[in-house]
mmCIF file of C-alpha atoms in Angstrom:
data_model
loop_
_atom_site.group_PDB
_atom_site.id
_atom_site.type_symbol
_atom_site.label_atom_id
_atom_site.label_comp_id
_atom_site.label_asym_id
_atom_site.label_seq_id
_atom_site.Cartn_x
_atom_site.Cartn_y
_atom_site.Cartn_z
ATOM 1 C CA UNK A 295 2.758 -31.007 13.020
ATOM 2 C CA UNK A 296 1.916 -29.484 9.544
ATOM 3 C CA UNK A 297 1.405 -25.516 9.229
ATOM 4 C CA UNK A 298 -1.290 -25.994 6.448
ATOM 5 C CA UNK A 299 -4.502 -25.463 8.559
ATOM 6 C CA UNK A 300 -7.984 -25.224 7.494
ATOM 7 C CA UNK A 301 -10.400 -23.046 9.507
ATOM 8 C CA UNK A 302 -13.794 -24.660 10.226
ATOM 9 C CA UNK A 303 -16.607 -23.277 12.096
ATOM 10 C CA UNK A 304 -18.274 -25.312 14.814
ATOM 11 C CA UNK A 305 -21.916 -25.168 14.493
ATOM 12 C CA UNK A 306 -24.211 -24.116 17.505
ATOM 13 C CA UNK A 307 -21.567 -22.793 19.771
ATOM 14 C CA UNK A 308 -21.844 -19.159 21.019
ATOM 15 C CA UNK A 309 -18.553 -17.367 21.837
ATOM 16 C CA UNK A 310 -17.495 -13.713 22.761
ATOM 17 C CA UNK A 311 -16.476 -12.018 19.475
ATOM 18 C CA UNK A 312 -16.236 -9.027 21.608
ATOM 19 C CA UNK A 313 -12.964 -10.286 22.897
ATOM 20 C CA UNK A 314 -11.580 -8.427 19.991
ATOM 21 C CA UNK A 315 -14.000 -5.582 19.830
ATOM 22 C CA UNK A 316 -12.233 -3.251 21.979
ATOM 23 C CA UNK A 317 -14.280 -0.496 23.707
ATOM 24 C CA UNK A 318 -13.979 2.651 21.826
ATOM 25 C CA UNK A 319 -12.372 4.746 24.496
ATOM 26 C CA UNK A 320 -9.322 2.282 24.727
ATOM 27 C CA UNK A 321 -8.150 2.822 20.939
ATOM 28 C CA UNK A 322 -7.580 6.130 19.524
ATOM 29 C CA UNK A 323 -7.728 6.599 15.779
ATOM 30 C CA UNK A 324 -6.266 9.683 14.068
ATOM 31 C CA UNK A 325 -5.642 10.243 10.396
ATOM 32 C CA UNK A 326 -2.829 12.361 8.697
ATOM 33 C CA UNK A 327 -1.673 13.079 5.251
ATOM 34 C CA UNK A 328 1.939 13.321 4.681
ATOM 35 C CA UNK A 329 3.602 14.790 1.306
ATOM 36 C CA UNK A 330 6.500 13.274 -0.059
ATOM 37 C CA UNK A 331 9.003 15.812 -1.843
ATOM 38 C CA UNK A 332 10.767 13.520 -3.438
ATOM 39 C CA UNK A 333 7.790 12.183 -5.818
ATOM 40 C CA UNK A 334 6.214 15.654 -6.401
ATOM 41 C CA UNK A 335 4.894 16.146 -3.077
ATOM 42 C CA UNK A 336 2.668 12.859 -3.429
ATOM 43 C CA UNK A 337 0.131 12.727 -0.640
ATOM 44 C CA UNK A 338 0.398 9.535 1.541
ATOM 45 C CA UNK A 339 -2.548 9.416 3.902
ATOM 46 C CA UNK A 340 -2.190 7.278 7.110
ATOM 47 C CA UNK A 341 -4.864 6.110 9.592
ATOM 48 C CA UNK A 342 -3.425 5.377 13.191
ATOM 49 C CA UNK A 343 -4.708 3.190 15.781
ATOM 50 C CA UNK A 344 -3.133 2.992 19.134
ATOM 51 C CA UNK A 345 -4.145 1.930 22.637
ATOM 52 C CA UNK A 346 -4.602 5.251 24.744
ATOM 53 C CA UNK A 347 -2.631 3.715 27.811
ATOM 54 C CA UNK A 348 0.165 2.543 25.864
ATOM 55 C CA UNK A 349 0.644 5.800 24.031
ATOM 56 C CA UNK A 350 0.814 7.594 27.235
ATOM 57 C CA UNK A 351 3.495 5.074 28.567
ATOM 58 C CA UNK A 352 5.298 5.630 25.231
ATOM 59 C CA UNK A 353 4.934 9.440 25.401
ATOM 60 C CA UNK A 354 6.468 9.100 28.959
ATOM 61 C CA UNK A 355 9.472 7.121 27.762
ATOM 62 C CA UNK A 356 8.501 4.306 29.748
ATOM 63 C CA UNK A 357 8.001 1.740 26.952
ATOM 64 C CA UNK A 358 8.717 1.651 23.226
ATOM 65 C CA UNK A 359 5.438 0.757 21.103
ATOM 66 C CA UNK A 360 5.854 -2.186 18.595
ATOM 67 C CA UNK A 361 4.742 -0.976 15.146
ATOM 68 C CA UNK A 362 2.286 -2.696 12.494
ATOM 69 C CA UNK A 363 1.831 -1.458 9.132
ATOM 70 C CA UNK A 364 -1.312 -2.327 7.218
ATOM 71 C CA UNK A 365 -1.460 -2.323 3.471
ATOM 72 C CA UNK A 366 -4.681 -2.392 1.705
ATOM 73 C CA UNK A 367 -5.969 -4.314 -1.343
ATOM 74 C CA UNK A 368 -6.518 -2.750 -4.837
ATOM 75 C CA UNK A 369 -9.262 -0.214 -4.855
ATOM 76 C CA UNK A 370 -9.825 -0.726 -1.201
ATOM 77 C CA UNK A 371 -9.369 2.153 1.526
ATOM 78 C CA UNK A 372 -6.910 1.980 3.998
ATOM 79 C CA UNK A 373 -9.537 2.278 6.677
ATOM 80 C CA UNK A 374 -11.344 -0.824 5.765
ATOM 81 C CA UNK A 375 -9.442 -3.348 7.718
ATOM 82 C CA UNK A 376 -10.391 -1.735 11.405
ATOM 83 C CA UNK A 377 -11.514 -5.091 12.922
ATOM 84 C CA UNK A 378 -7.668 -6.378 12.250
ATOM 85 C CA UNK A 379 -6.043 -2.942 13.172
ATOM 86 C CA UNK A 380 -8.144 -2.950 16.657
ATOM 87 C CA UNK A 381 -6.866 -6.482 17.319
ATOM 88 C CA UNK A 382 -3.250 -5.358 16.952
ATOM 89 C CA UNK A 383 -3.824 -1.883 18.724
ATOM 90 C CA UNK A 384 -5.338 -3.822 21.652
ATOM 91 C CA UNK A 385 -2.364 -5.855 22.141
ATOM 92 C CA UNK A 386 -0.276 -2.496 22.504
ATOM 93 C CA UNK A 387 0.926 -1.937 18.755
ATOM 94 C CA UNK A 388 1.076 1.433 17.168
ATOM 95 C CA UNK A 389 -0.985 0.494 13.790
ATOM 96 C CA UNK A 390 -0.129 2.509 10.676
ATOM 97 C CA UNK A 391 -2.828 2.041 7.842
ATOM 98 C CA UNK A 392 -1.426 3.529 4.440
ATOM 99 C CA UNK A 393 -3.599 4.618 1.638
ATOM 100 C CA UNK A 394 -1.374 3.646 -1.195
ATOM 101 C CA UNK A 395 -3.710 4.519 -4.211
ATOM 102 C CA UNK A 396 -4.727 7.955 -5.405
ATOM 103 C CA UNK A 397 -7.697 8.822 -7.763
ATOM 104 C CA UNK A 398 -5.028 10.601 -10.054
ATOM 105 C CA UNK A 399 -3.115 7.278 -10.378
ATOM 106 C CA UNK A 400 -3.184 5.815 -13.685
ATOM 107 C CA UNK A 401 -5.335 2.386 -14.029
ATOM 108 C CA UNK A 402 -3.421 -0.485 -13.286
ATOM 109 C CA UNK A 403 -2.896 -2.426 -16.682
ATOM 110 C CA UNK A 404 -2.083 -6.377 -15.876
ATOM 111 C CA UNK A 405 -0.092 -8.474 -18.239
ATOM 112 C CA UNK A 406 -0.063 -12.058 -18.325
ATOM 113 C CA UNK A 407 3.521 -13.413 -18.561
ATOM 114 C CA UNK A 408 5.039 -10.313 -16.985
ATOM 115 C CA UNK A 409 6.556 -10.312 -13.379
ATOM 116 C CA UNK A 410 3.552 -10.407 -10.950
ATOM 117 C CA UNK A 411 1.371 -9.911 -13.855
ATOM 118 C CA UNK A 412 2.635 -6.411 -14.552
ATOM 119 C CA UNK A 413 1.914 -5.121 -11.087
ATOM 120 C CA UNK A 414 5.526 -4.572 -10.253
ATOM 121 C CA UNK A 415 5.253 -0.691 -10.588
ATOM 122 C CA UNK A 416 2.247 -0.582 -8.112
ATOM 123 C CA UNK A 417 3.896 -3.043 -5.723
ATOM 124 C CA UNK A 418 6.972 -0.779 -5.855
ATOM 125 C CA UNK A 419 5.097 2.491 -5.066
ATOM 126 C CA UNK A 420 3.486 0.738 -2.102
ATOM 127 C CA UNK A 421 6.912 -0.097 -0.713
ATOM 128 C CA UNK A 422 8.065 3.521 -1.456
ATOM 129 C CA UNK A 423 5.043 4.584 0.754
ATOM 130 C CA UNK A 424 5.893 2.347 3.464
ATOM 131 C CA UNK A 425 9.508 3.856 3.831
ATOM 132 C CA UNK A 426 8.261 7.233 3.601
ATOM 133 C CA UNK A 427 5.338 6.886 6.104
ATOM 134 C CA UNK A 428 7.748 4.935 8.424
ATOM 135 C CA UNK A 429 10.061 8.117 8.498
ATOM 136 C CA UNK A 430 7.201 10.461 8.958
ATOM 137 C CA UNK A 431 5.915 8.442 11.887
ATOM 138 C CA UNK A 432 9.143 8.582 13.793
ATOM 139 C CA UNK A 433 8.647 12.320 14.002
ATOM 140 C CA UNK A 434 4.933 12.068 15.206
ATOM 141 C CA UNK A 435 5.888 9.158 17.784
ATOM 142 C CA UNK A 436 9.605 8.724 18.340
ATOM 143 C CA UNK A 437 8.939 6.092 21.115
ATOM 144 C CA UNK A 438 7.974 3.247 18.939
ATOM 145 C CA UNK A 439 10.076 0.386 17.496
ATOM 146 C CA UNK A 440 10.434 1.103 13.778
ATOM 147 C CA UNK A 441 13.344 -1.177 13.330
ATOM 148 C CA UNK A 442 11.272 -4.531 13.962
ATOM 149 C CA UNK A 443 8.252 -4.169 11.741
ATOM 150 C CA UNK A 444 5.029 -6.250 11.740
ATOM 151 C CA UNK A 445 3.725 -5.905 8.217
ATOM 152 C CA UNK A 446 0.211 -6.838 7.206
ATOM 153 C CA UNK A 447 -1.833 -6.715 3.655
ATOM 154 C CA UNK A 448 -4.694 -7.975 1.889
ATOM 155 C CA UNK A 449 -4.569 -8.890 -1.840
ATOM 156 C CA UNK A 450 -2.384 -6.405 -3.461
ATOM 157 C CA UNK A 451 -1.584 -5.166 -0.066
ATOM 158 C CA UNK A 452 -0.477 -8.556 0.785
ATOM 159 C CA UNK A 453 1.952 -8.511 -2.285
ATOM 160 C CA UNK A 454 3.283 -5.213 -1.176
ATOM 161 C CA UNK A 455 3.860 -6.708 2.404
ATOM 162 C CA UNK A 456 5.782 -9.489 0.966
ATOM 163 C CA UNK A 457 7.768 -7.524 -1.415
ATOM 164 C CA UNK A 458 8.738 -5.122 1.346
ATOM 165 C CA UNK A 459 10.016 -7.999 3.547
ATOM 166 C CA UNK A 460 11.930 -9.326 0.749
ATOM 167 C CA UNK A 461 13.599 -5.956 -0.004
ATOM 168 C CA UNK A 462 14.123 -4.829 3.876
ATOM 169 C CA UNK A 463 14.323 -8.289 5.720
ATOM 170 C CA UNK A 464 16.197 -6.818 8.633
ATOM 171 C CA UNK A 465 13.582 -4.215 9.396
ATOM 172 C CA UNK A 466 10.834 -6.903 9.515
ATOM 173 C CA UNK A 467 9.777 -9.007 12.665
ATOM 174 C CA UNK A 468 6.667 -10.661 11.444
ATOM 175 C CA UNK A 469 4.466 -10.825 8.079
ATOM 176 C CA UNK A 470 0.662 -11.360 7.875
ATOM 177 C CA UNK A 471 -0.904 -11.563 4.684
ATOM 178 C CA UNK A 472 -4.618 -12.333 3.646
ATOM 179 C CA UNK A 473 -4.853 -13.713 0.290
ATOM 180 C CA UNK A 474 -1.653 -12.290 -1.517
ATOM 181 C CA UNK A 475 -1.657 -13.731 -4.947
ATOM 182 C CA UNK A 476 1.294 -12.740 -6.822
ATOM 183 C CA UNK A 477 4.482 -12.232 -4.647
ATOM 184 C CA UNK A 478 6.103 -15.485 -3.473
ATOM 185 C CA UNK A 479 6.367 -16.131 0.169
ATOM 186 C CA UNK A 480 9.841 -15.077 1.520
ATOM 187 C CA UNK A 481 11.656 -18.525 2.419
ATOM 188 C CA UNK A 482 14.836 -17.435 4.376
ATOM 189 C CA UNK A 483 13.349 -18.144 7.822
ATOM 190 C CA UNK A 484 14.317 -14.847 9.029
ATOM 191 C CA UNK A 485 10.927 -13.973 10.407
ATOM 192 C CA UNK A 486 7.402 -15.683 11.097
ATOM 193 C CA UNK A 487 4.768 -15.490 8.518
ATOM 194 C CA UNK A 488 1.099 -16.000 8.754
ATOM 195 C CA UNK A 489 -1.226 -16.068 5.774
ATOM 196 C CA UNK A 490 -4.670 -16.464 5.326
ATOM 197 C CA UNK A 491 -5.804 -18.303 2.169
ATOM 198 C CA UNK A 492 -9.424 -17.593 0.761
ATOM 199 C CA UNK A 493 -11.698 -20.388 -1.001
ATOM 200 C CA UNK A 494 -12.732 -18.196 -3.893
ATOM 201 C CA UNK A 495 -12.938 -19.266 -7.554
ATOM 202 C CA UNK A 496 -12.497 -15.688 -8.976
ATOM 203 C CA UNK A 497 -8.861 -15.087 -7.098
ATOM 204 C CA UNK A 498 -6.621 -17.675 -7.916
ATOM 205 C CA UNK A 499 -3.068 -17.637 -6.345
ATOM 206 C CA UNK A 500 -0.154 -17.961 -8.906
ATOM 207 C CA UNK A 501 1.987 -20.970 -8.995
ATOM 208 C CA UNK A 502 4.957 -20.822 -6.834
ATOM 209 C CA UNK A 503 3.621 -18.122 -4.404
ATOM 210 C CA UNK A 504 2.766 -20.448 -1.545
ATOM 211 C CA UNK A 505 5.728 -22.894 -0.271
ATOM 212 C CA UNK A 506 5.034 -26.681 0.051
ATOM 213 C CA UNK A 507 3.747 -27.882 3.434
ATOM 214 C CA UNK A 508 7.342 -29.359 4.311
ATOM 215 C CA UNK A 509 9.002 -25.895 3.762
ATOM 216 C CA UNK A 510 6.200 -24.005 5.549
ATOM 217 C CA UNK A 511 6.984 -26.459 8.567
ATOM 218 C CA UNK A 512 10.772 -25.838 8.398
ATOM 219 C CA UNK A 513 10.504 -22.109 8.068
ATOM 220 C CA UNK A 514 7.841 -21.302 10.470
ATOM 221 C CA UNK A 515 5.320 -20.212 7.875
ATOM 222 C CA UNK A 516 1.470 -20.781 8.996
ATOM 223 C CA UNK A 517 -0.920 -21.105 6.286
ATOM 224 C CA UNK A 518 -4.638 -20.702 7.227
ATOM 225 C CA UNK A 519 -6.785 -22.223 4.688
ATOM 226 C CA UNK A 520 -10.207 -20.798 5.103
ATOM 227 C CA UNK A 521 -13.514 -21.181 3.806
ATOM 228 C CA UNK A 522 -14.223 -17.509 3.076
ATOM 229 C CA UNK A 523 -14.266 -15.712 -0.054
ATOM 230 C CA UNK A 524 -11.330 -13.152 -1.067
ATOM 231 C CA UNK A 525 -13.422 -9.866 -0.330
ATOM 232 C CA UNK A 526 -14.428 -11.422 3.160
ATOM 233 C CA UNK A 527 -11.059 -10.396 4.610
ATOM 234 C CA UNK A 528 -12.086 -6.628 5.339
ATOM 235 C CA UNK A 529 -14.446 -4.907 7.276
ATOM 236 C CA UNK A 530 -17.277 -5.719 4.989
ATOM 237 C CA UNK A 531 -16.768 -9.180 5.605
ATOM 238 C CA UNK A 532 -19.297 -11.520 7.327
ATOM 239 C CA UNK A 533 -18.875 -11.470 11.407
ATOM 240 C CA UNK A 534 -18.051 -15.274 10.855
ATOM 241 C CA UNK A 535 -15.135 -14.571 8.679
ATOM 242 C CA UNK A 536 -13.850 -11.794 10.816
ATOM 243 C CA UNK A 537 -14.137 -13.435 14.259
ATOM 244 C CA UNK A 538 -12.354 -16.632 12.774
ATOM 245 C CA UNK A 539 -9.648 -14.308 11.241
ATOM 246 C CA UNK A 540 -9.328 -12.263 14.492
ATOM 247 C CA UNK A 541 -8.889 -15.296 16.447
ATOM 248 C CA UNK A 542 -6.096 -16.909 14.728
ATOM 249 C CA UNK A 543 -4.291 -13.583 14.420
ATOM 250 C CA UNK A 544 -4.633 -13.095 18.095
ATOM 251 C CA UNK A 545 -3.078 -16.537 18.465
ATOM 252 C CA UNK A 546 -0.238 -15.913 16.119
ATOM 253 C CA UNK A 547 0.652 -12.571 18.100
ATOM 254 C CA UNK A 548 0.425 -14.266 21.338
ATOM 255 C CA UNK A 549 2.778 -16.876 20.241
ATOM 256 C CA UNK A 550 5.199 -14.409 18.643
ATOM 257 C CA UNK A 551 5.237 -11.489 20.665
ATOM 258 C CA UNK A 552 7.651 -10.642 23.424
ATOM 259 C CA UNK A 553 5.495 -7.698 24.506
ATOM 260 C CA UNK A 554 3.631 -8.206 27.811
ATOM 261 C CA UNK A 555 0.755 -5.969 26.401
ATOM 262 C CA UNK A 556 -2.389 -8.001 25.953
ATOM 263 C CA UNK A 557 -6.101 -6.877 24.899
ATOM 264 C CA UNK A 558 -8.004 -4.585 27.264
ATOM 265 C CA UNK A 559 -11.042 -6.166 29.036
ATOM 266 C CA UNK A 560 -13.679 -6.295 26.265
ATOM 267 C CA UNK A 561 -17.254 -4.947 26.550
ATOM 268 C CA UNK A 562 -19.543 -7.905 27.046
ATOM 269 C CA UNK A 563 -22.267 -6.023 24.799
ATOM 270 C CA UNK A 564 -21.209 -7.831 21.550
ATOM 271 C CA UNK A 565 -21.723 -11.587 21.939
ATOM 272 C CA UNK A 566 -21.998 -13.168 18.750
ATOM 273 C CA UNK A 567 -20.750 -15.880 16.344
ATOM 274 C CA UNK A 568 -19.643 -19.409 16.651
ATOM 275 C CA UNK A 569 -16.348 -20.539 18.124
ATOM 276 C CA UNK A 570 -13.838 -21.076 15.277
ATOM 277 C CA UNK A 571 -11.855 -24.355 15.678
ATOM 278 C CA UNK A 572 -8.906 -25.201 13.632
ATOM 279 C CA UNK A 573 -8.079 -28.559 12.169
ATOM 280 C CA UNK A 574 -4.573 -29.421 11.154
ATOM 281 C CA UNK A 575 -4.312 -30.938 7.409
#
């Protein structure tokens, strides 16, 4: 069964998008700013999302929280992916969304022909931010599994995600990208990969980034081809896009998680959108 998947939306069928919209009381969000002394006290802001009951169990030493690291796209804030962060927090993850860019950072200069179109410096900075943030999070919440990370990213954040997994494969359990365009997928087969692809004429994936269908099938890489635009893959996107992406992410987590944590019961106040269906190529 091929893993290249096209997401289609069935017309006229109403479903409960609220399955992924967890009641506000259930998820706690908190923001911190860490300062990296090794990089001239560079501020690294993080937004943490965690299910309150799971956090209480972790604080009591009953469980270790699985950890998901979120990486935002270029010029986008780390808080603009809450629809996905809440899906993962609802399943019991400690979700850490890292702010990679600062207003004081020099502008990114892309150069055709250079590695990753000249974006290597920004990607490596993102990887350094992840490493630093993880070490600081160990102090805040020691009862979490920082040795088997799920790394998630959109656009440039997806490239940071894939590059981090390449550099530190033994620390990664799962990889989820949304339209990463530059850094090729890891084909070692050491961890599961889920990648959402847009249908957007302005954002083209570089040649060689996505493996062939045969490689994806062999290596456990799931490529989801969506009808959505590149910038629909964040909080500002359409409800149709978000519900479809949430559903496939939840299925991926169900298939790959060993944790018994499941989403809390949703509120029935938000019933909207059609049921997404998935058709294999």
